[in-house]
Tab-separated table of C-alpha atoms in Angstrom:
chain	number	residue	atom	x	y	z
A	26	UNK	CA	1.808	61.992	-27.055
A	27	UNK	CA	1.425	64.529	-23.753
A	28	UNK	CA	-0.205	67.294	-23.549
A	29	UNK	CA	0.423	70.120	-20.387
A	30	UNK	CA	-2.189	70.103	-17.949
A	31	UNK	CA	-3.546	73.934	-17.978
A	32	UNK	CA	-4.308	74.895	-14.084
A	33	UNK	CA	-7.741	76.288	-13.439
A	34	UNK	CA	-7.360	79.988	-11.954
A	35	UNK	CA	-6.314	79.810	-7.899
A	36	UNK	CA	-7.306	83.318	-5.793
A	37	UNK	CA	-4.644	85.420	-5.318
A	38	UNK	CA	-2.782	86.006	-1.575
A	39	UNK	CA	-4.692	88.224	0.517
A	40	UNK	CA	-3.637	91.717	0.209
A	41	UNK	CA	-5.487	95.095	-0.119
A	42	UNK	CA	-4.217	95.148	-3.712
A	43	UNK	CA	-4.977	91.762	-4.526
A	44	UNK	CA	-8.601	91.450	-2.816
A	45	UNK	CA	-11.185	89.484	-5.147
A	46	UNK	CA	-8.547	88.823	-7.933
A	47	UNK	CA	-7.232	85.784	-9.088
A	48	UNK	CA	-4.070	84.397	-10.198
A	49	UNK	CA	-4.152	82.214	-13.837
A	50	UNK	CA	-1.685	79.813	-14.576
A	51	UNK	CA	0.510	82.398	-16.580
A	52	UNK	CA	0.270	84.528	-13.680
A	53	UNK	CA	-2.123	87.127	-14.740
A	54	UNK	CA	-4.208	88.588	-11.626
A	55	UNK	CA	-7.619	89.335	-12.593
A	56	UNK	CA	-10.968	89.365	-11.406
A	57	UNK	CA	-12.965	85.813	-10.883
A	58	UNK	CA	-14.841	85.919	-14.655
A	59	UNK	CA	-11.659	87.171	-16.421
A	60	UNK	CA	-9.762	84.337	-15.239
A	61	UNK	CA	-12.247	81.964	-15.485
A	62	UNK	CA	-12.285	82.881	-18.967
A	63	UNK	CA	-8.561	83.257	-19.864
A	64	UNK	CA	-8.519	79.452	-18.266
A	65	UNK	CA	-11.317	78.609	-20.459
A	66	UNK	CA	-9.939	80.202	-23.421
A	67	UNK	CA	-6.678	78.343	-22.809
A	68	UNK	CA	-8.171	75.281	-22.602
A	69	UNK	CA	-10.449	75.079	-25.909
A	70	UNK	CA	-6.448	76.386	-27.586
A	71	UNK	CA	-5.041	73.265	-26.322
A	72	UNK	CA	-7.508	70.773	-26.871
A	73	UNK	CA	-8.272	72.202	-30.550
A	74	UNK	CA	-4.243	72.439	-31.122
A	75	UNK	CA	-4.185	68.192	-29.716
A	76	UNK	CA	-7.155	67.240	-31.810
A	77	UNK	CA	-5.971	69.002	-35.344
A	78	UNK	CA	-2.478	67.586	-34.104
A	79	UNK	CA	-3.898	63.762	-33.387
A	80	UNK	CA	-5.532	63.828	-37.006
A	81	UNK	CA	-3.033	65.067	-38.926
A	82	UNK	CA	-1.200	62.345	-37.598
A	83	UNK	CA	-3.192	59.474	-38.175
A	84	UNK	CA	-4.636	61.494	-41.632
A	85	UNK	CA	-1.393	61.365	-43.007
A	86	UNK	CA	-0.923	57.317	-42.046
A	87	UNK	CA	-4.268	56.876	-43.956
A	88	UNK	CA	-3.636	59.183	-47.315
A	89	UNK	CA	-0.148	56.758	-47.577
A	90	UNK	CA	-1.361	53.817	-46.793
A	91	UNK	CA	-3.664	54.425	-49.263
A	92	UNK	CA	-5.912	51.218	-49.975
A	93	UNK	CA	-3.705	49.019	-47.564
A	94	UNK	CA	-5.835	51.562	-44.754
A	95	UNK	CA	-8.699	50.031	-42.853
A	96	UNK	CA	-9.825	53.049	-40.688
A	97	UNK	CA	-8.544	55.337	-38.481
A	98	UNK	CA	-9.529	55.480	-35.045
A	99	UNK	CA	-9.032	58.398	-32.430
A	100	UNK	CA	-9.281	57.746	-28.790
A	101	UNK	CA	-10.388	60.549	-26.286
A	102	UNK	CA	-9.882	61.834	-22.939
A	103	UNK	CA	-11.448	64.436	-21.104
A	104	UNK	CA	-9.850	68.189	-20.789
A	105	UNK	CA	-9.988	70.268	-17.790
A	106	UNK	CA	-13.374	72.243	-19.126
A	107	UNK	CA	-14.977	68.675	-19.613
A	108	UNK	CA	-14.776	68.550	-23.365
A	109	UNK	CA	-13.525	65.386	-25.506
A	110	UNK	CA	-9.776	65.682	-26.400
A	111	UNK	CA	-7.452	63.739	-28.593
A	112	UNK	CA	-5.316	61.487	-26.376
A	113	UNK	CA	-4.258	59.058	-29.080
A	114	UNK	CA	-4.844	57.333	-32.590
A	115	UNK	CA	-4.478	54.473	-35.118
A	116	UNK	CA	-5.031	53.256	-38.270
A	117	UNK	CA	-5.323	49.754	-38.910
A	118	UNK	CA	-2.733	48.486	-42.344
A	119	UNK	CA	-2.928	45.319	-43.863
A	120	UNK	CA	0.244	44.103	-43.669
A	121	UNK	CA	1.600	42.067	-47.101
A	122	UNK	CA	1.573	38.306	-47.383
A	123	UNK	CA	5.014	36.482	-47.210
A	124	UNK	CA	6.543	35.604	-50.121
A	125	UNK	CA	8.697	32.620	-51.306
A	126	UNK	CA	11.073	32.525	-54.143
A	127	UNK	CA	8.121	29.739	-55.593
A	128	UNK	CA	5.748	32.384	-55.986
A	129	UNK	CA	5.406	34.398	-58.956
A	130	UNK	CA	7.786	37.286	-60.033
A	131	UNK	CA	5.148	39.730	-60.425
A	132	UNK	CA	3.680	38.283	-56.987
A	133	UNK	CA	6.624	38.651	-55.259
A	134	UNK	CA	7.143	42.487	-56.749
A	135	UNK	CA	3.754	43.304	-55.492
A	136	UNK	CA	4.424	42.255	-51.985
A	137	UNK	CA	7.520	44.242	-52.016
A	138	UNK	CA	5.555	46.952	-53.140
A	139	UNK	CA	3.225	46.906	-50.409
A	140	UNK	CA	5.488	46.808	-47.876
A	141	UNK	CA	7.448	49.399	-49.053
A	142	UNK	CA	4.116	51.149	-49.365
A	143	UNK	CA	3.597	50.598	-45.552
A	144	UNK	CA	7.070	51.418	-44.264
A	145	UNK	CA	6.444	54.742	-45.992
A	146	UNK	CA	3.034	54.964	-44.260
A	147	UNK	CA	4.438	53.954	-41.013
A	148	UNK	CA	6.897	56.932	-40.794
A	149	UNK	CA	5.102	59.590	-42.883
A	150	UNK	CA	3.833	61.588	-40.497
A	151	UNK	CA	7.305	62.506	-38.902
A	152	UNK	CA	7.765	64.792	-41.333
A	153	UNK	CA	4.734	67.124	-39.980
A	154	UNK	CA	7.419	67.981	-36.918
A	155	UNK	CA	6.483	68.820	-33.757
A	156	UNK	CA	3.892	66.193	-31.431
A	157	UNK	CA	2.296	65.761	-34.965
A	158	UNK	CA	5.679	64.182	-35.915
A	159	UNK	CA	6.604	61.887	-32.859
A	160	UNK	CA	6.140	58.324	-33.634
A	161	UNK	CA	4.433	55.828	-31.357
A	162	UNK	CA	5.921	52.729	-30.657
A	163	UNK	CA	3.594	51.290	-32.679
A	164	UNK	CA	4.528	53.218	-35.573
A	165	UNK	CA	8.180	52.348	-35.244
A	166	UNK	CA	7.133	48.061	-34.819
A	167	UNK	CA	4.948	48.363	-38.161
A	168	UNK	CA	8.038	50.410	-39.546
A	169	UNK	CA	10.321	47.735	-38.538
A	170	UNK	CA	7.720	45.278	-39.705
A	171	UNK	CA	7.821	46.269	-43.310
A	172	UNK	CA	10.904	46.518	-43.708
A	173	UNK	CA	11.638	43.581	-42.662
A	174	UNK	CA	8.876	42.477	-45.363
A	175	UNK	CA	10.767	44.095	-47.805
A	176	UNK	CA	13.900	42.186	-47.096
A	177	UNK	CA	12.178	39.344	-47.035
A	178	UNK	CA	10.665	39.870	-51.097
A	179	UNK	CA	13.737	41.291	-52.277
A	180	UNK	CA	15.547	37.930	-50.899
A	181	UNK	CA	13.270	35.990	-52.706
A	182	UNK	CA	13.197	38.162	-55.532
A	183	UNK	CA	16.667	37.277	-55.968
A	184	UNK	CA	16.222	33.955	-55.127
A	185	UNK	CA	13.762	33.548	-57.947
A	186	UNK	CA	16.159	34.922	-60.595
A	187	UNK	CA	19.576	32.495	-59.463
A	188	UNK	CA	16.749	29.468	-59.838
A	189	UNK	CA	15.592	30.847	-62.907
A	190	UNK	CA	19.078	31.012	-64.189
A	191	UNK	CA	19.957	27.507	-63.165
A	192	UNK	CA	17.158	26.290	-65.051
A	193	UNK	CA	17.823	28.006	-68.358
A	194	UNK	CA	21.425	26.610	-67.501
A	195	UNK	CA	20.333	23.135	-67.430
A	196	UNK	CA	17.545	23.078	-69.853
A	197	UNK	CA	18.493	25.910	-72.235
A	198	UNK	CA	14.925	27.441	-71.771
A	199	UNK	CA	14.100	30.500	-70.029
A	200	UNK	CA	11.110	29.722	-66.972
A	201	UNK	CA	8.314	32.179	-67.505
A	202	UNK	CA	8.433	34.456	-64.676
A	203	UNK	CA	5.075	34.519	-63.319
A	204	UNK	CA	5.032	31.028	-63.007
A	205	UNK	CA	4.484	29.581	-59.558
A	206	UNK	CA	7.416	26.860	-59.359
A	207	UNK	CA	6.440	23.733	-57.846
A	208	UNK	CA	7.983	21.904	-55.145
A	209	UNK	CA	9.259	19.320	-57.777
A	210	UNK	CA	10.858	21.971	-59.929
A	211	UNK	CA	12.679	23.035	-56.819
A	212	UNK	CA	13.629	19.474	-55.571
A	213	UNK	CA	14.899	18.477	-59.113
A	214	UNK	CA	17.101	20.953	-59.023
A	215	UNK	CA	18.726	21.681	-55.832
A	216	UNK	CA	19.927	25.718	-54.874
A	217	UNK	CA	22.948	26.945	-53.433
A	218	UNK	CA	22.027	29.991	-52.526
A	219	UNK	CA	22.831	31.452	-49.166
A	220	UNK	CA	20.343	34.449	-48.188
């Protein structure tokens, strides 16, 4: 995210009118201390308007993220008056672990979960509009991330139910779900599945 640099007050042309006064980046003549002090004024605005506009952001990354969060972390710049100023932010997810059709039903659910949990995260704060809203690149990589991770469980979700099929097929009892199939299981009884 940008923000407009505001221009410090410049002295007004030389006229009889004009003598002492200063011109502010709005154009407003006025003397030296009223300018200096709309500029200042202007100033605090913008970097208070970044800052509440920076945390919001990340803030709203955090609340859905939810335990999956590790921390948010706001980097600063300095604005024209000196002062610290919101220039950028992140919030560190834990990503979910990959999943195979072997792994557990209810392991496999959880991951999908979680990623759908940090998709969500990923794009949440669009809908605060405005800079607020504007996702990073960042954002938009851990979105793509995620949902990639979802495909990835939902594949092996189904995965896990055609092989769980096959072998109630072949040995007329139903696998227990949250079961970890072994790499035996799996070579006994070769898939077809395309994914």
């Amino acid at each position: 995210m940008s923000f407009p640099k505001i221009e410090k007050p410049i002295l007004a042309q030389q006229n009889p009118n004009c003598q002492g006064l200063y011109k502010t980046s709005e154009g407003l003549v006025a003397p030296k201390e009223q300018a200096d002090s709309i500029f200042a004024e202007k100033v605090r605005e913008k970097t208070t308007r970044r800052n509440q506009e920076v945390n919001a952001h990340e803030d709203l990354h955090q609340q859905v993220a939810g335990s999956f969060a590790k921390g948010k972390t706001i980097e600063t710049g300095s604005d024209e008056l000196g002062n610290a100023i919101a220039t950028g932010g992140h919030v560190e997810v834990q990503m979910p672990p990959s999943v195979t059709f072997q792994a557990p039903m209810t392991q496999i659910e959880k991951a999908e979960n979680h990623a759908r949990i940090i998709a969500q995260s990923a794009i949440a704060p669009a809908s605060l509009g405005g800079d607020a809203g504007r996702l990073s690149a960042a954002d938009q990589s851990v979105y793509a991330q995620a949902t990639s991770a979802i495909g990835a469980a939902s594949s092996a979700k189904s995965q896990r139910a055609a092989f769980e099929g096959q072998i109630a097929q072949q040995s007329g009892q139903k696998p227990d779900k949250n079961q970890e199939l072994k790499p035996e299981d799996t070579q006994k009884k070769p898939l077809n599945i395309i994914a």
